Coordinates of C-alpha atoms and ligand atoms in Angstrom, one line a residue:
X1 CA -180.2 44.7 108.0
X2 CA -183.8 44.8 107.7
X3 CA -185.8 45.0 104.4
X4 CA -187.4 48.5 105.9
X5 CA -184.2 49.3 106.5
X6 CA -182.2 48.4 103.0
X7 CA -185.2 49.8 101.2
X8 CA -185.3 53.0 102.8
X9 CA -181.8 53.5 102.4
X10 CA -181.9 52.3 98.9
X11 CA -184.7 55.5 98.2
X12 CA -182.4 58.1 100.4
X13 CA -179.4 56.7 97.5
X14 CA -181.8 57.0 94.9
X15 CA -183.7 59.8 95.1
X16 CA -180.8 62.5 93.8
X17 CA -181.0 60.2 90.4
X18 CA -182.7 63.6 88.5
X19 CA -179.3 65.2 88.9
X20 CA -177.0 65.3 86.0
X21 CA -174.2 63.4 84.2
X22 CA -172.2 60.3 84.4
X23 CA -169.7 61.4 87.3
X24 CA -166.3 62.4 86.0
X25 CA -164.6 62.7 89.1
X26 CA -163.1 59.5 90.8
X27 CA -162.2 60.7 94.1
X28 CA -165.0 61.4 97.0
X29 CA -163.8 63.6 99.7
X30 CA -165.0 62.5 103.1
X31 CA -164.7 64.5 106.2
X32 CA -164.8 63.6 109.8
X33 CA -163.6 65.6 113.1
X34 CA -161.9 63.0 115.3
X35 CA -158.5 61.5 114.6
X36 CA -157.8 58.1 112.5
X37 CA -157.5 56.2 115.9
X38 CA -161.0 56.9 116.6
X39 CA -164.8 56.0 115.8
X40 CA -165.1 57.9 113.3
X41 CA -161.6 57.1 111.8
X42 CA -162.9 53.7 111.9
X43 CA -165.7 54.2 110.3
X44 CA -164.2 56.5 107.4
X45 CA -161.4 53.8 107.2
X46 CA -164.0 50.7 106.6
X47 CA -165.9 52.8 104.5
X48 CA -163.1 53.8 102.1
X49 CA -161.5 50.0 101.8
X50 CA -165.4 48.5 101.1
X51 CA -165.9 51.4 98.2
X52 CA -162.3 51.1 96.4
X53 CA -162.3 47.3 96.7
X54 CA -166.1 47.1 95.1
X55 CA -165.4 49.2 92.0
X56 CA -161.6 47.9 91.5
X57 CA -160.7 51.7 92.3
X58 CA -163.0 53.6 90.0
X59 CA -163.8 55.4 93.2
X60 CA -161.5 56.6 95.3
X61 CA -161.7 57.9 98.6
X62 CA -159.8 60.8 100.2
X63 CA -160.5 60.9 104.1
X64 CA -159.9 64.5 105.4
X65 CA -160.0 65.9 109.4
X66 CA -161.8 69.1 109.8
X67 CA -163.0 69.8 113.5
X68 CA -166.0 72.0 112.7
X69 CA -169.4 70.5 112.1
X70 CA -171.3 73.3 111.6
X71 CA -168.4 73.8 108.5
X72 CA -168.6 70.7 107.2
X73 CA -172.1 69.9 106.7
X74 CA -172.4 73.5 104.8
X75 CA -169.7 72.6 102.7
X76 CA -171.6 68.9 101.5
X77 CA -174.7 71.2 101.1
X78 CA -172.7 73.7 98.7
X79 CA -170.8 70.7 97.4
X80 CA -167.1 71.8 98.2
X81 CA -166.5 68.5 99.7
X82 CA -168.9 64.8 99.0
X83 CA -169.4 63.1 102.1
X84 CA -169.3 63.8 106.2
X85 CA -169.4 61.8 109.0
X86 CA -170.4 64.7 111.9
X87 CA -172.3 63.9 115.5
X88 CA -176.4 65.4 114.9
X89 CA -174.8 68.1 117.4
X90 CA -175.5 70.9 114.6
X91 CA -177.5 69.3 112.5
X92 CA -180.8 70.1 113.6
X93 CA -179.4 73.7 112.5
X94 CA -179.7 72.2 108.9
X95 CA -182.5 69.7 109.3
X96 CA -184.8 70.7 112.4
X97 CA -186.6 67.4 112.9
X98 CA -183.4 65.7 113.6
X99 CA -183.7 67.5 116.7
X100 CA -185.5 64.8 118.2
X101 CA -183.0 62.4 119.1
X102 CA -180.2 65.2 121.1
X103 CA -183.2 64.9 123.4
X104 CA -181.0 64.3 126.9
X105 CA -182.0 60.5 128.4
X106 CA -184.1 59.3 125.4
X107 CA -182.4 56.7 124.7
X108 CA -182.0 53.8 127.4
X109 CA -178.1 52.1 126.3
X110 CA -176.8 51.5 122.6
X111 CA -179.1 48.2 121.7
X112 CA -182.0 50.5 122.0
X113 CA -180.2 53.9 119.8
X114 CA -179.1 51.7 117.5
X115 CA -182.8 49.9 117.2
X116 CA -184.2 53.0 117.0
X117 CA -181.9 55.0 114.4
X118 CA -182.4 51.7 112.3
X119 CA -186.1 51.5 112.2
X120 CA -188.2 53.3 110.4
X121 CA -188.3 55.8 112.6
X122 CA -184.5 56.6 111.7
X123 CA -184.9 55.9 108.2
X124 CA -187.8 58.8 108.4
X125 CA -185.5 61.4 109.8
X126 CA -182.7 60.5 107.5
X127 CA -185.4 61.3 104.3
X128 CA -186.2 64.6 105.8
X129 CA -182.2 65.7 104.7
X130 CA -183.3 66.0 101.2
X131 CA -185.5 69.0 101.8
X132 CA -182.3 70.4 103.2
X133 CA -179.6 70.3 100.0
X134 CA -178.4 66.7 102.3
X135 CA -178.9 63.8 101.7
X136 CA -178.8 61.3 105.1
X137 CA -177.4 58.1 103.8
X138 CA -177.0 56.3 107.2
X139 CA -176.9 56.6 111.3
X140 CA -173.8 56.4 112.2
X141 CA -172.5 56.6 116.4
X142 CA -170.8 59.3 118.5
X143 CA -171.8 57.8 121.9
X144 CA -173.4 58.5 125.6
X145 CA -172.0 61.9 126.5
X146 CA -170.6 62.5 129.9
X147 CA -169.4 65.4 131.6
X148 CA -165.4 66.0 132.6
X149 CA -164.8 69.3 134.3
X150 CA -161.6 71.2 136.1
X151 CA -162.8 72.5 138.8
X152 CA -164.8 70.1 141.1
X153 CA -166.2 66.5 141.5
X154 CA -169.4 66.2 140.6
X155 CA -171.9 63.5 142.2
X156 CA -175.3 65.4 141.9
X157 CA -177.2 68.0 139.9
X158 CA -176.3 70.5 142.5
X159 CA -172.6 70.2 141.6
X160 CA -173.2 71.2 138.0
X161 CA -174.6 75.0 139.1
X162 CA -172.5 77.5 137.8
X163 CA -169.9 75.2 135.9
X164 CA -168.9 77.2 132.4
X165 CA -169.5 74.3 130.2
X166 CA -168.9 74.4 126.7
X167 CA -171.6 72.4 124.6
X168 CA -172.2 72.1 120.8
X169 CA -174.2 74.4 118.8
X170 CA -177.2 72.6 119.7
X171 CA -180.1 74.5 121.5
X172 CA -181.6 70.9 123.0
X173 CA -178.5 70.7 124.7
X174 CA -177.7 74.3 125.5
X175 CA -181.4 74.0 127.1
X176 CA -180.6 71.3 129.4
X177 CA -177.4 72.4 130.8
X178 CA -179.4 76.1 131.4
X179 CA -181.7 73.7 133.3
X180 CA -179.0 72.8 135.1
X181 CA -178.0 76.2 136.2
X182 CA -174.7 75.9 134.1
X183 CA -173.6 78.4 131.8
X184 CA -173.4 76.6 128.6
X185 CA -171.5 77.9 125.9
X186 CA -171.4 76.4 122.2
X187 CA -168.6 76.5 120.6
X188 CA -167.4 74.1 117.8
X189 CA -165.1 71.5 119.0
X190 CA -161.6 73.3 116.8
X191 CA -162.3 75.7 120.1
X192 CA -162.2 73.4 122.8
X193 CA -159.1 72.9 123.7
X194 CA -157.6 76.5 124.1
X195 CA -161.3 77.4 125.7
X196 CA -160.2 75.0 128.3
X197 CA -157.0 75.5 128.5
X198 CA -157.2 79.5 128.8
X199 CA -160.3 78.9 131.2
X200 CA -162.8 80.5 128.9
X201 CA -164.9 77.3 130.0
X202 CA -164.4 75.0 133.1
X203 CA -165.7 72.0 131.7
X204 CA -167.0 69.8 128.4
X205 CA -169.4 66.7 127.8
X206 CA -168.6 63.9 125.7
X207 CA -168.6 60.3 125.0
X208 CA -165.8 58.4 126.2
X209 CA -164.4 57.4 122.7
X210 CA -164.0 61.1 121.8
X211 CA -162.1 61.7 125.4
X212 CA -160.0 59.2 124.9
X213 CA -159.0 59.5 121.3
X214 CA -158.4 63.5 122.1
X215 CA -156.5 63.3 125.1
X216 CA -158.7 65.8 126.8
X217 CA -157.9 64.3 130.2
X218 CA -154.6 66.6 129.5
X219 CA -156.7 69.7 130.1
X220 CA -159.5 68.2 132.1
X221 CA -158.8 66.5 135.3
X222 CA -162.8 65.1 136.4
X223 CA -165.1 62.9 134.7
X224 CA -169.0 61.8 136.2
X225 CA -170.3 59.3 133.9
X226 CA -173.5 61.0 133.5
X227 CA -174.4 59.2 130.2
X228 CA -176.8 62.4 130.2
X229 CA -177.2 62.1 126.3
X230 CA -176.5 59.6 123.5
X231 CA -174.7 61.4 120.5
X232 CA -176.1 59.9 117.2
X233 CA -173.5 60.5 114.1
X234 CA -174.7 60.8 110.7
X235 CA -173.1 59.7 107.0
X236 CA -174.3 62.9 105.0
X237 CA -173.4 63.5 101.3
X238 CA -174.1 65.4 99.0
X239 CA -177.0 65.2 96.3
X240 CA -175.1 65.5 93.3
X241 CA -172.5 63.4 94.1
X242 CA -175.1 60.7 94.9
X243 CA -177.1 61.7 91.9
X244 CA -174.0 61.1 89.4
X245 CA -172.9 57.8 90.5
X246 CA -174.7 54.2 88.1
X247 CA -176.8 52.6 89.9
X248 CA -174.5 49.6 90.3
X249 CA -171.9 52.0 91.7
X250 CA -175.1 53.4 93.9
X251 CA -175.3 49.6 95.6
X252 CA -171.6 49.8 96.3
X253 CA -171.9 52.8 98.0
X254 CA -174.8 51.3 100.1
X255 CA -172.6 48.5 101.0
X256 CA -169.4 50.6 102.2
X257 CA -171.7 52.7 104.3
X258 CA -173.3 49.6 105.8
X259 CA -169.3 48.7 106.2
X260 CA -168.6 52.2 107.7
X261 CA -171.4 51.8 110.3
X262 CA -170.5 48.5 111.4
X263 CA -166.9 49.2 111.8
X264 CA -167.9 52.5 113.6
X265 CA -170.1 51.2 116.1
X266 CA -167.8 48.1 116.7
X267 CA -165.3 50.9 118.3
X268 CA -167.5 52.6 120.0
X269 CA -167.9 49.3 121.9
X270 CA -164.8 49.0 122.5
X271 CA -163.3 52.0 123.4
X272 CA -166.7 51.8 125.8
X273 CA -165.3 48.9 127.7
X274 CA -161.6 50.1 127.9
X275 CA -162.3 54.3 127.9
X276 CA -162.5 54.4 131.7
X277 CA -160.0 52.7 132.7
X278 CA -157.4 54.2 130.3
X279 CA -158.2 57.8 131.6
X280 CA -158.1 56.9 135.2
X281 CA -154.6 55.5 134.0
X282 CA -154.1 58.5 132.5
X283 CA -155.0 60.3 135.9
X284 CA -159.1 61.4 135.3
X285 CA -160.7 61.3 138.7
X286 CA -163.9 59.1 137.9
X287 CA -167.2 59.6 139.3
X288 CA -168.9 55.7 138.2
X289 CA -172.0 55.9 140.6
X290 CA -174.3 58.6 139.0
X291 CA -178.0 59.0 140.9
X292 CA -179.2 59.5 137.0
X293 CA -182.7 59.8 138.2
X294 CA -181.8 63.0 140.2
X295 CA -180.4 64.5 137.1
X296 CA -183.6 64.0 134.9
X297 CA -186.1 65.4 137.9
X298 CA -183.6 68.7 137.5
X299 CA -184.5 68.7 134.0
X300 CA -187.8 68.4 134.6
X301 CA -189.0 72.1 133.3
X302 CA -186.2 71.4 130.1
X303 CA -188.2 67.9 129.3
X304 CA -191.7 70.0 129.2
X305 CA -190.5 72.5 126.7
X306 CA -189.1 69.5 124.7
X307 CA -192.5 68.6 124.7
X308 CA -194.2 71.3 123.4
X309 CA -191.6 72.0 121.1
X310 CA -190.1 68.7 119.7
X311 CA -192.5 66.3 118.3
X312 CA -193.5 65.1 121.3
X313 CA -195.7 61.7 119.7
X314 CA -192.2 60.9 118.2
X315 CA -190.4 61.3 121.5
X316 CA -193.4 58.9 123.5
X317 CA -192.8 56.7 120.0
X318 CA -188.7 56.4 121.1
X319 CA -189.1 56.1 124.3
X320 CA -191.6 53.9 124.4
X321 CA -189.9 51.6 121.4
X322 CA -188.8 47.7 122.4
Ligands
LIG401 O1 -168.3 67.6 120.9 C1 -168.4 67.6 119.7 O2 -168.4 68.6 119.0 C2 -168.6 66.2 119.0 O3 -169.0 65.3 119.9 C3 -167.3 65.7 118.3 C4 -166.2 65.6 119.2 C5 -166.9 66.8 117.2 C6 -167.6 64.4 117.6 O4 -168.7 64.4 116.8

C-alpha cells in the first residue's frame, strides 16, 4: 500500500473521532449480498478473522446476507447495522460523486480499476461519504459486468434492442442500456430471480463471480462477455461505530479491511479465470468474441451526457491514468 494511500485511509478512520464514548458493544454487524462462497464472502470472511485475531476477540464480528443495497447502506447511515460491503450500484444515490466510476468502459481491465480506486483519486471519492452520514473506509471489487439473457444470442449492439433487462438502481447504468434501445429496469438484486423466472425481465448484467456464486445460469441460458462495465464494491461503515473505537483498535480495523480487500480481489481473480468455463459446464451458451468497440460508438449520445453531467475532468483524469 502506498503512503497516499494508508494516510488517506487513516483520515477516512479518523475523522468520526468527535463522536462519543468508549464503544460498549463488542460485536460489529457486517452486511454483504452474495453468498459465503463468493467475493464478497471472502472478503467479509478475511475481514472478520484479521479484526478478532488483532484484539484477542474484544471485537467480534457477525457477518449477515441481506440482498438489498439500497437497504443496507440506509441502515449503516441510520446505524441499525456497522459495516457493508455493497457494489457502488446505489450508491451514487447516497453519495453522488461516486457516480463517476459506474461510468460504462472507463476502466480498461482490473490492474488499471484497482490503480485507480487506490490512488488518490479513490481515496478522494471515498472522503466525499462523510458528507453523507457514511464513512468510505476502503474500495473493495464486484467485477467487469456482462450481460446473460433468455431469449437470444447476442454478438452486437443490434441484438440488445428491445431486451427487458433488469439493472441496478443506478441512473449511469439505466442510461446506457436506454442508449442501447433496451428497456432497463432497476430493481434490487432480492428481485432478480423471480423477475426472471416469471419473465418480468428477459435478461441481467453481472460480473462473472456473482453468476457463478448465484447459479443464475439456472434461469438464464446466454451470456456475451461484454465486460460493458467494471463494478467497484465499497467497505462502508458507519460514523459512530468508527468514531467509538481507540485509536489502537482504529489501526486494527485499518488492517482487517486492507485484509478484506486483498482476500476479495484475490477471488475475483479466480473465479475470473474459472467463471466461464464452469457455466458453459453448467450449460450457459457463451458469446467470448465481443466487437467492444461497436458497443461504445452505440453509446456514443450516453458518453456525451456523461460528460456534461459527471465530472467530466475526473473521467479524462481515469481514463487517461497509467
Ligand atoms: O447486481 C447487483 O445488484 C450487484 O452486482 C450484486 C449482485 C448485489 C453484487 O453487488
Amino acid at each position: 500500500m502506498t503512503m497516499t494511500r494508508r494516510l488517506a485511509l487513516a483520515a477516512a478512520l479518523a475523522a468520526p473521532l468527535a463522536a462519543g464514548p468508549a464503544l460498549a458493544q463488542t460485536t460489529i454487524t457486517l452486511q454483504h449480498a452474495l453468498p459465503a462462497t463468493s467475493h464478497y464472502g471472502a472478503g467479509a470472511a478475511a475481514f472478520k478473522e484479521t479484526l478478532e485475531r488483532l484484539t484477542n476477540n474484544r471485537l467480534r464480528v457477525t457477518v449477515q446476507r441481506n440482498d438489498n443495497e439500497r437497504e443496507m447502506i440506509e441502515s449503516v447511515q441510520i446505524g441499525t447495522i456497522d459495516c457493508t460491503i455493497t457494489s457502488t450500484g446505489p450508491v451514487g444515490n447516497f453519495v453522488p460523486a461516486v457516480r463517476v466510476v459506474d461510468v460504462p468502459f472507463l476502466f480498461r481491465d482490473y490492474p488499471h480499476a484497482r490503480g485507480v480506486l487506490d490512488s488518490e483519486i479513490g481515496q478522494g471519492l471515498l472522503q466525499q461519504f462523510s458528507a453523507r452520514g457514511l464513512a468510505g473506509v476502503i474500495w473493495m471489487e464486484n467485477g467487469f459486468r456482462h450481460l446473460t439473457n433468455s431469449r437470444r444470442e447476442v454478438n452486437s449492439p443490434a441484438d440488445v434492442r428491445g431486451l427487458k433487462v433488469r439493472t441496478m438502481e443506478n441512473q449511469v447504468h439505466m442510461r446506457a442500456f436506454q442508449t442501447l434501445g433496451a428497456l432497463p429496469t432497476p430493481m434490487a438484486f432480492s428481485e432478480l430471480v423471480p423477475a426472471l423466472q416469471q419473465g418480468t425481465v428477459d435478461g441481467q448484467e453481472n460480473p462473472i463471480p456473482v453468476i457463478v456464486a448465484n447459479n443464475l445460469n439456472q434461469v438464464q441460458r446466454f451470456l456475451t462477455l461484454t465486460g460493458h462495465v467494471y463494478s467497484p464494491a465499497v467497505l462502508i461503515c458507519n460514523p459512530g461505530t468508527l468514531g467509538r473505537l481507540s485509536a489502537a483498535d482504529r489501526a486494527h480495523f485499518q488492517e482487517a479491511a486492507r485484509a478484506a480487500q486483498r482476500a476479495n480481489r484475490e477471488k475475483v481473480s479466480a473465479d475470473e479465470a474459472s467463471g466461464v468455463e464452469e457455466l458453459r459446464r453448467r450449460g450457459m451458451q457463451v458469446v467470448t468474441q465481443v466487437d467492444t468497440a461497436a458497443f461504445q460508438t452505440a453509446l456514443a449520445a450516453a458518453f456525451q451526457q456523461y460528460e456534461r453531467e459527471l465530472d467530466g475532468a475526473l473521467l479524462r483524469r481515469i481514463r487517461d491514468w497509467r
